[in-house]
Amino acid sequence: MNLCNLGVIKRILAEHGTDTKKGFGQNFLINPQIPFDIAEESYCYHIQNEKNDAPCVLEIGPGIGALTNELCQRYERVVCVEIDKTLIPILDTTLSEYSNVSIINEDFLKLPLQDFLKEHFGAAPVSVCANLPYYITTPIIMKLLEEARSEGRCAFTSITVMVQKEVAQRLCATEKDSEYGAITASVSYYGRVKKLFDVAPGNFHPAPSVTSSVIRIELYKENPHSVKDEKTLFSVIAGAFAQRRKTLLNSLSSYFSHISKDAIAEIITSLGFDINIRGERLSVDDFCRLADKFYEEKQK
Ligand code: SAM
């Protein structure tokens, strides 16, 4: 069954008395080359970096199974989490030929991720691969990075996902680019982000209003960034970007109202930064140094 054929998609949905739901960010792929390429990018990276284990993958939002079908042909074990209960009987049919897949009907954002990973994959290395629902792209990515963390790094091998092109540009930006923001700095603490390819709206049903991009977050096995306290790092990043048009000093002093502006100014200049610098000029290593100073200040 060609799960990317528009006629097939419409017929399957109608047979099950359902249709695509905007509220769940449902834009299904209708060009089979796209799920093929996404799965291939995810799997090739996984086997190059995890040579000795049975490859495992987590998919968020399988829809009717177009990408899942490609993942099942490559990975040993596929676990997918789909929020829409009307799609579960459809997936049971479209994926019936595979014995290596489990379909879980849950809201991914509400899953206790550490326990979930242990239950479904044990200690095996896992990659994430998905065509993400755009209304919750950032919360999903941050959950994957923050909740699957162990010993200062994210537990996944890589996260290969389709996102809106604009989000991809933000994720791939450097501190020299206007797209650089809190999410860029946060994600680059955990790994490198690589843009793979763009996908035009006409490749989906229904067509979204914007172009999409497939990116891969390649997680560090050894984190090259060191920081005394990760919680402080993420609050300093949030504070630095809380008021984008303000200087780093003004943005941080509104955010950390319990620390005096003079003390924050002293921290900024002690690191060799101009007092008028803006948050978007700081690299992740700069944020780590800044966070260490804030952490020391907290211990006083
Ligand atoms: N993978 C399919 C494809 O590529 O054709 C569908 C992708 S569609 C863009 C996003 C999918 O995520 C939908 O199936 C939607 O129901 C599901 N979804 C939306 N919110 C979710 C959530 N919170 N947890 C799990 N799945 C969710």
Short mmCIF file of C-alpha atoms and ligand atoms in Angstrom, two decimals:
data_model
loop_
_atom_site.label_atom_id
_atom_site.label_comp_id
_atom_site.label_asym_id
_atom_site.label_seq_id
_atom_site.Cartn_x
_atom_site.Cartn_y
_atom_site.Cartn_z
CA MET A 1 0.00 0.00 0.00
CA ASN A 2 1.41 3.40 -0.99
CA LEU A 3 0.81 5.45 2.17
CA CYS A 4 1.87 8.63 0.37
CA ASN A 5 -0.77 8.34 -2.35
CA LEU A 6 -3.37 11.07 -1.82
CA GLY A 7 -6.24 8.84 -2.98
CA VAL A 8 -5.12 6.06 -0.59
CA ILE A 9 -4.79 8.52 2.34
CA LYS A 10 -8.28 9.95 1.73
CA ARG A 11 -9.80 6.48 1.35
CA ILE A 12 -8.18 5.08 4.56
CA LEU A 13 -9.25 8.10 6.60
CA ALA A 14 -12.82 7.95 5.22
CA GLU A 15 -13.08 4.19 5.84
CA HIS A 16 -12.24 4.86 9.50
CA GLY A 17 -14.67 7.78 9.72
CA THR A 18 -11.95 10.37 10.29
CA ASP A 19 -10.09 13.15 8.48
CA THR A 20 -6.89 15.19 8.92
CA LYS A 21 -7.04 17.34 12.08
CA LYS A 22 -5.54 20.81 12.04
CA GLY A 23 -5.56 20.92 15.85
CA PHE A 24 -3.07 18.03 15.96
CA GLY A 25 -0.83 19.56 13.28
CA GLN A 26 -1.68 16.81 10.80
CA ASN A 27 0.01 17.36 7.44
CA PHE A 28 0.64 13.95 5.92
CA LEU A 29 3.44 13.32 3.44
CA ILE A 30 2.25 12.60 -0.10
CA ASN A 31 5.64 12.19 -1.81
CA PRO A 32 7.18 8.78 -0.95
CA GLN A 33 10.71 10.05 -1.61
CA ILE A 34 10.54 12.32 1.47
CA PRO A 35 9.92 9.66 4.16
CA PHE A 36 12.45 7.44 2.36
CA ASP A 37 15.12 10.17 2.58
CA ILE A 38 14.32 11.11 6.21
CA ALA A 39 14.50 7.48 7.37
CA GLU A 40 17.72 6.93 5.42
CA GLU A 41 19.37 10.02 6.97
CA SER A 42 18.36 8.90 10.46
CA TYR A 43 19.38 5.26 10.04
CA CYS A 44 22.74 5.89 8.31
CA TYR A 45 23.83 8.26 11.07
CA HIS A 46 22.69 5.78 13.72
CA ILE A 47 24.62 2.80 12.37
CA GLN A 48 27.74 4.88 11.74
CA ASN A 49 27.75 5.97 15.38
CA GLU A 50 26.34 2.95 17.25
CA LYS A 51 28.12 0.05 15.60
CA ASN A 52 27.45 -2.77 18.04
CA ASP A 53 23.80 -2.58 18.94
CA ALA A 54 20.43 -3.42 17.43
CA PRO A 55 19.32 -0.03 16.08
CA CYS A 56 16.25 1.45 17.79
CA VAL A 57 14.15 4.47 16.89
CA LEU A 58 11.44 6.56 18.53
CA GLU A 59 8.93 8.30 16.24
CA ILE A 60 6.60 11.05 17.44
CA GLY A 61 3.38 11.42 15.44
CA PRO A 62 3.31 8.53 12.93
CA GLY A 63 0.04 9.76 11.31
CA ILE A 64 -1.07 6.89 9.05
CA GLY A 65 2.47 5.43 8.98
CA ALA A 66 4.28 6.81 5.90
CA LEU A 67 7.58 7.45 7.73
CA THR A 68 7.02 4.56 10.18
CA ASN A 69 6.88 2.16 7.25
CA GLU A 70 10.36 3.30 6.13
CA LEU A 71 11.71 3.14 9.70
CA CYS A 72 10.39 -0.43 10.15
CA GLN A 73 12.34 -1.53 7.07
CA ARG A 74 15.60 -0.25 8.57
CA TYR A 75 15.56 -0.28 12.36
CA GLU A 76 15.35 -3.42 14.54
CA ARG A 77 12.89 -1.80 16.88
CA VAL A 78 10.46 1.09 16.22
CA VAL A 79 8.28 2.70 18.89
CA CYS A 80 5.87 5.43 17.88
CA VAL A 81 3.73 7.74 19.97
CA GLU A 82 0.54 9.11 18.39
CA ILE A 83 -1.91 11.41 20.21
CA ASP A 84 -4.87 10.89 17.85
CA LYS A 85 -6.78 7.77 18.89
CA THR A 86 -8.64 7.60 15.58
CA LEU A 87 -5.31 6.86 13.84
CA ILE A 88 -4.46 3.83 16.01
CA PRO A 89 -6.72 1.29 14.20
CA ILE A 90 -5.42 2.72 10.89
CA LEU A 91 -1.79 2.18 11.97
CA ASP A 92 -2.66 -1.37 13.11
CA THR A 93 -3.67 -2.04 9.49
CA THR A 94 -1.04 -0.07 7.57
CA LEU A 95 1.84 -1.50 9.66
CA SER A 96 0.40 -5.02 10.09
CA GLU A 97 3.26 -6.65 8.16
CA TYR A 98 5.85 -5.50 10.74
CA SER A 99 6.53 -7.28 14.04
CA ASN A 100 9.22 -4.77 15.11
CA VAL A 101 6.87 -1.84 15.80
CA SER A 102 4.86 -0.73 18.86
CA ILE A 103 2.24 2.00 18.60
CA ILE A 104 1.48 3.95 21.76
CA ASN A 105 -1.59 6.21 21.96
CA GLU A 106 -0.33 9.06 24.18
CA ASP A 107 0.38 12.76 24.18
CA PHE A 108 4.16 12.79 23.81
CA LEU A 109 4.47 15.95 25.91
CA LYS A 110 2.91 14.17 28.88
CA LEU A 111 5.10 11.04 28.77
CA PRO A 112 7.54 10.35 31.60
CA LEU A 113 10.34 10.05 29.06
CA GLN A 114 13.07 8.36 31.13
CA ASP A 115 10.73 5.56 32.28
CA PHE A 116 9.24 5.25 28.79
CA LEU A 117 12.66 4.80 27.17
CA LYS A 118 13.73 2.23 29.77
CA GLU A 119 10.48 0.28 29.33
CA HIS A 120 10.58 0.18 25.52
CA PHE A 121 14.28 0.14 24.68
CA GLY A 122 16.10 -0.95 27.84
CA ALA A 123 19.69 0.29 27.67
CA ALA A 124 19.93 0.25 23.83
CA PRO A 125 20.95 3.45 22.03
CA VAL A 126 17.95 5.19 20.47
CA SER A 127 17.54 7.75 17.69
CA VAL A 128 14.50 9.97 17.23
CA CYS A 129 12.95 10.44 13.79
CA ALA A 130 9.75 12.38 13.08
CA ASN A 131 7.77 14.73 10.92
CA LEU A 132 6.87 16.94 13.88
CA PRO A 133 3.52 18.62 14.51
CA TYR A 134 4.48 22.28 14.03
CA TYR A 135 2.33 23.70 16.85
CA ILE A 136 4.58 22.03 19.46
CA THR A 137 7.97 21.67 17.73
CA THR A 138 10.00 23.56 20.34
CA PRO A 139 8.45 21.89 23.43
CA ILE A 140 9.03 18.46 21.84
CA ILE A 141 12.68 19.20 21.02
CA MET A 142 13.34 20.65 24.49
CA LYS A 143 11.65 17.67 26.16
CA LEU A 144 13.79 15.26 24.14
CA LEU A 145 16.96 17.12 25.11
CA GLU A 146 16.22 17.84 28.76
CA GLU A 147 14.34 14.79 29.95
CA ALA A 148 16.48 12.13 28.29
CA ARG A 149 19.59 13.57 29.88
CA SER A 150 22.13 11.50 31.72
CA GLU A 151 25.58 12.52 32.93
CA GLY A 152 25.51 15.93 31.26
CA ARG A 153 24.46 14.74 27.81
CA CYS A 154 21.30 13.86 25.94
CA ALA A 155 20.79 10.08 25.76
CA PHE A 156 19.73 9.97 22.09
CA THR A 157 22.14 9.24 19.24
CA SER A 158 20.49 11.80 16.98
CA ILE A 159 17.20 13.58 16.46
CA THR A 160 16.23 13.76 12.76
CA VAL A 161 13.09 15.82 12.36
CA MET A 162 11.05 17.83 9.89
CA VAL A 163 10.28 21.32 11.21
CA GLN A 164 9.20 24.64 9.71
CA LYS A 165 12.05 26.15 7.67
CA GLU A 166 12.07 29.20 9.93
CA VAL A 167 12.62 26.98 13.01
CA ALA A 168 15.39 25.11 11.16
CA GLN A 169 17.10 28.45 10.43
CA ARG A 170 16.92 29.37 14.11
CA LEU A 171 18.31 26.00 15.18
CA CYS A 172 21.18 26.15 12.69
CA ALA A 173 22.09 29.82 13.38
CA THR A 174 25.32 30.99 14.99
CA GLU A 175 25.78 33.98 17.28
CA LYS A 176 26.58 36.03 14.17
CA ASP A 177 23.10 35.47 12.66
CA SER A 178 19.87 37.39 13.33
CA GLU A 179 17.96 34.07 13.76
CA TYR A 180 20.08 33.13 16.81
CA GLY A 181 17.96 32.79 19.95
CA ALA A 182 17.42 30.94 23.25
CA ILE A 183 16.59 27.67 21.49
CA THR A 184 19.76 27.89 19.34
CA ALA A 185 22.00 28.33 22.36
CA SER A 186 20.16 25.64 24.37
CA VAL A 187 20.24 23.03 21.59
CA SER A 188 23.89 23.71 20.73
CA TYR A 189 24.81 22.87 24.33
CA TYR A 190 23.75 19.27 23.61
CA GLY A 191 24.90 18.75 20.02
CA ARG A 192 25.53 19.96 16.48
CA VAL A 193 22.58 20.84 14.26
CA LYS A 194 22.79 19.97 10.59
CA LYS A 195 20.30 21.12 7.97
CA LEU A 196 19.62 18.24 5.56
CA PHE A 197 17.07 19.42 2.97
CA ASP A 198 14.00 21.60 2.36
CA VAL A 199 10.53 20.24 1.63
CA ALA A 200 8.01 22.36 -0.31
CA PRO A 201 4.37 22.65 0.90
CA GLY A 202 3.07 20.63 -2.09
CA ASN A 203 4.56 17.45 -0.59
CA PHE A 204 1.90 17.36 2.16
CA HIS A 205 -1.84 16.83 2.53
CA PRO A 206 -3.15 19.30 3.44
CA ALA A 207 -0.40 21.65 2.21
CA PRO A 208 0.99 23.84 5.03
CA SER A 209 1.43 27.55 4.34
CA VAL A 210 5.22 27.46 4.78
CA THR A 211 8.26 25.53 3.53
CA SER A 212 9.63 22.82 5.83
CA SER A 213 13.17 21.59 6.44
CA VAL A 214 14.62 18.35 7.70
CA ILE A 215 17.36 18.79 10.28
CA ARG A 216 19.45 16.42 12.34
CA ILE A 217 20.62 17.18 15.87
CA GLU A 218 23.75 15.10 16.34
CA LEU A 219 24.10 14.67 20.09
CA TYR A 220 27.52 14.83 21.72
CA LYS A 221 28.71 11.61 23.31
CA GLU A 222 31.23 13.66 25.28
CA ASN A 223 29.88 17.16 25.89
CA PRO A 224 32.61 19.68 24.89
CA HIS A 225 30.86 22.44 26.87
CA SER A 226 31.39 22.39 30.58
CA VAL A 227 29.27 24.21 33.11
CA LYS A 228 28.98 24.00 36.89
CA ASP A 229 25.19 23.84 36.97
CA GLU A 230 22.99 23.14 33.92
CA LYS A 231 19.87 24.60 35.55
CA THR A 232 21.67 27.93 35.96
CA LEU A 233 22.87 27.75 32.34
CA PHE A 234 19.32 27.38 30.98
CA SER A 235 17.94 30.13 33.18
CA VAL A 236 20.78 32.48 32.12
CA ILE A 237 20.02 31.71 28.46
CA ALA A 238 16.29 32.31 29.06
CA GLY A 239 17.10 35.55 30.91
CA ALA A 240 19.43 36.81 28.18
CA PHE A 241 16.74 36.40 25.49
CA ALA A 242 13.73 37.36 27.62
CA GLN A 243 13.81 40.93 26.27
CA ARG A 244 15.46 40.72 22.88
CA ARG A 245 15.77 44.39 22.11
CA LYS A 246 17.51 45.13 25.41
CA THR A 247 21.19 44.77 26.24
CA LEU A 248 22.34 41.60 28.01
CA LEU A 249 22.69 43.63 31.23
CA ASN A 250 19.14 45.01 31.12
CA SER A 251 17.56 41.75 30.07
CA LEU A 252 19.37 39.75 32.78
CA SER A 253 18.68 42.30 35.50
CA SER A 254 14.91 42.28 34.78
CA TYR A 255 14.97 38.48 34.80
CA PHE A 256 17.15 38.01 37.91
CA SER A 257 15.53 40.73 39.98
CA HIS A 258 17.06 39.32 43.21
CA ILE A 259 20.61 40.11 41.97
CA SER A 260 21.64 43.78 41.85
CA LYS A 261 22.24 45.40 38.46
CA ASP A 262 25.73 46.40 39.62
CA ALA A 263 26.58 42.80 40.45
CA ILE A 264 25.36 41.66 37.00
CA ALA A 265 27.35 44.46 35.32
CA GLU A 266 30.43 43.30 37.26
CA ILE A 267 29.90 39.70 36.07
CA ILE A 268 29.52 40.79 32.42
CA THR A 269 32.64 42.97 32.40
CA SER A 270 34.72 40.46 34.39
CA LEU A 271 34.25 38.04 31.48
CA GLY A 272 35.64 40.63 29.07
CA PHE A 273 32.32 41.52 27.38
CA ASP A 274 31.35 45.07 26.46
CA ILE A 275 28.74 46.34 28.91
CA ASN A 276 26.37 47.10 25.99
CA ILE A 277 26.60 43.62 24.46
CA ARG A 278 23.33 41.86 23.53
CA GLY A 279 22.52 38.24 24.42
CA GLU A 280 22.43 37.18 20.77
CA ARG A 281 26.18 37.81 20.45
CA LEU A 282 27.11 35.13 23.01
CA SER A 283 28.13 31.62 21.96
CA VAL A 284 27.13 28.61 24.03
CA ASP A 285 30.61 28.61 25.63
CA ASP A 286 30.14 32.29 26.56
CA PHE A 287 26.82 31.35 28.18
CA CYS A 288 28.55 28.56 30.12
CA ARG A 289 31.12 31.04 31.50
CA LEU A 290 28.35 33.51 32.34
CA ALA A 291 26.31 30.76 34.05
CA ASP A 292 29.30 29.73 36.17
CA LYS A 293 29.61 33.32 37.44
CA PHE A 294 25.88 33.43 38.25
CA TYR A 295 26.21 30.10 40.03
CA GLU A 296 29.12 31.44 42.11
CA GLU A 297 27.03 34.53 42.90
CA LYS A 298 24.18 32.27 44.11
CA GLN A 299 26.56 30.39 46.44
CA LYS A 300 27.69 33.63 48.16
N1 SAM B 1 4.37 11.08 10.28
C1 SAM B 1 3.24 11.43 9.48
C2 SAM B 1 3.70 11.88 8.11
O1 SAM B 1 4.89 12.25 8.01
O2 SAM B 1 2.93 11.85 7.17
C3 SAM B 1 2.38 12.51 10.14
C4 SAM B 1 3.10 13.78 10.56
S1 SAM B 1 2.01 15.06 11.07
C5 SAM B 1 2.95 16.48 10.60
C6 SAM B 1 2.21 15.14 12.85
C7 SAM B 1 1.65 13.94 13.61
O3 SAM B 1 1.87 14.17 15.03
C8 SAM B 1 0.15 13.70 13.48
O4 SAM B 1 -0.09 12.33 13.27
C9 SAM B 1 -0.44 14.15 14.81
O5 SAM B 1 -1.65 13.52 15.16
C10 SAM B 1 0.70 13.79 15.76
N2 SAM B 1 0.72 14.56 17.03
C11 SAM B 1 0.33 15.84 17.25
N3 SAM B 1 0.52 16.20 18.54
C12 SAM B 1 1.05 15.11 19.16
C13 SAM B 1 1.46 14.86 20.51
N4 SAM B 1 1.36 15.79 21.45
N5 SAM B 1 1.92 13.62 20.82
C14 SAM B 1 2.02 12.66 19.84
N6 SAM B 1 1.65 12.85 18.55
C15 SAM B 1 1.17 14.05 18.21
#
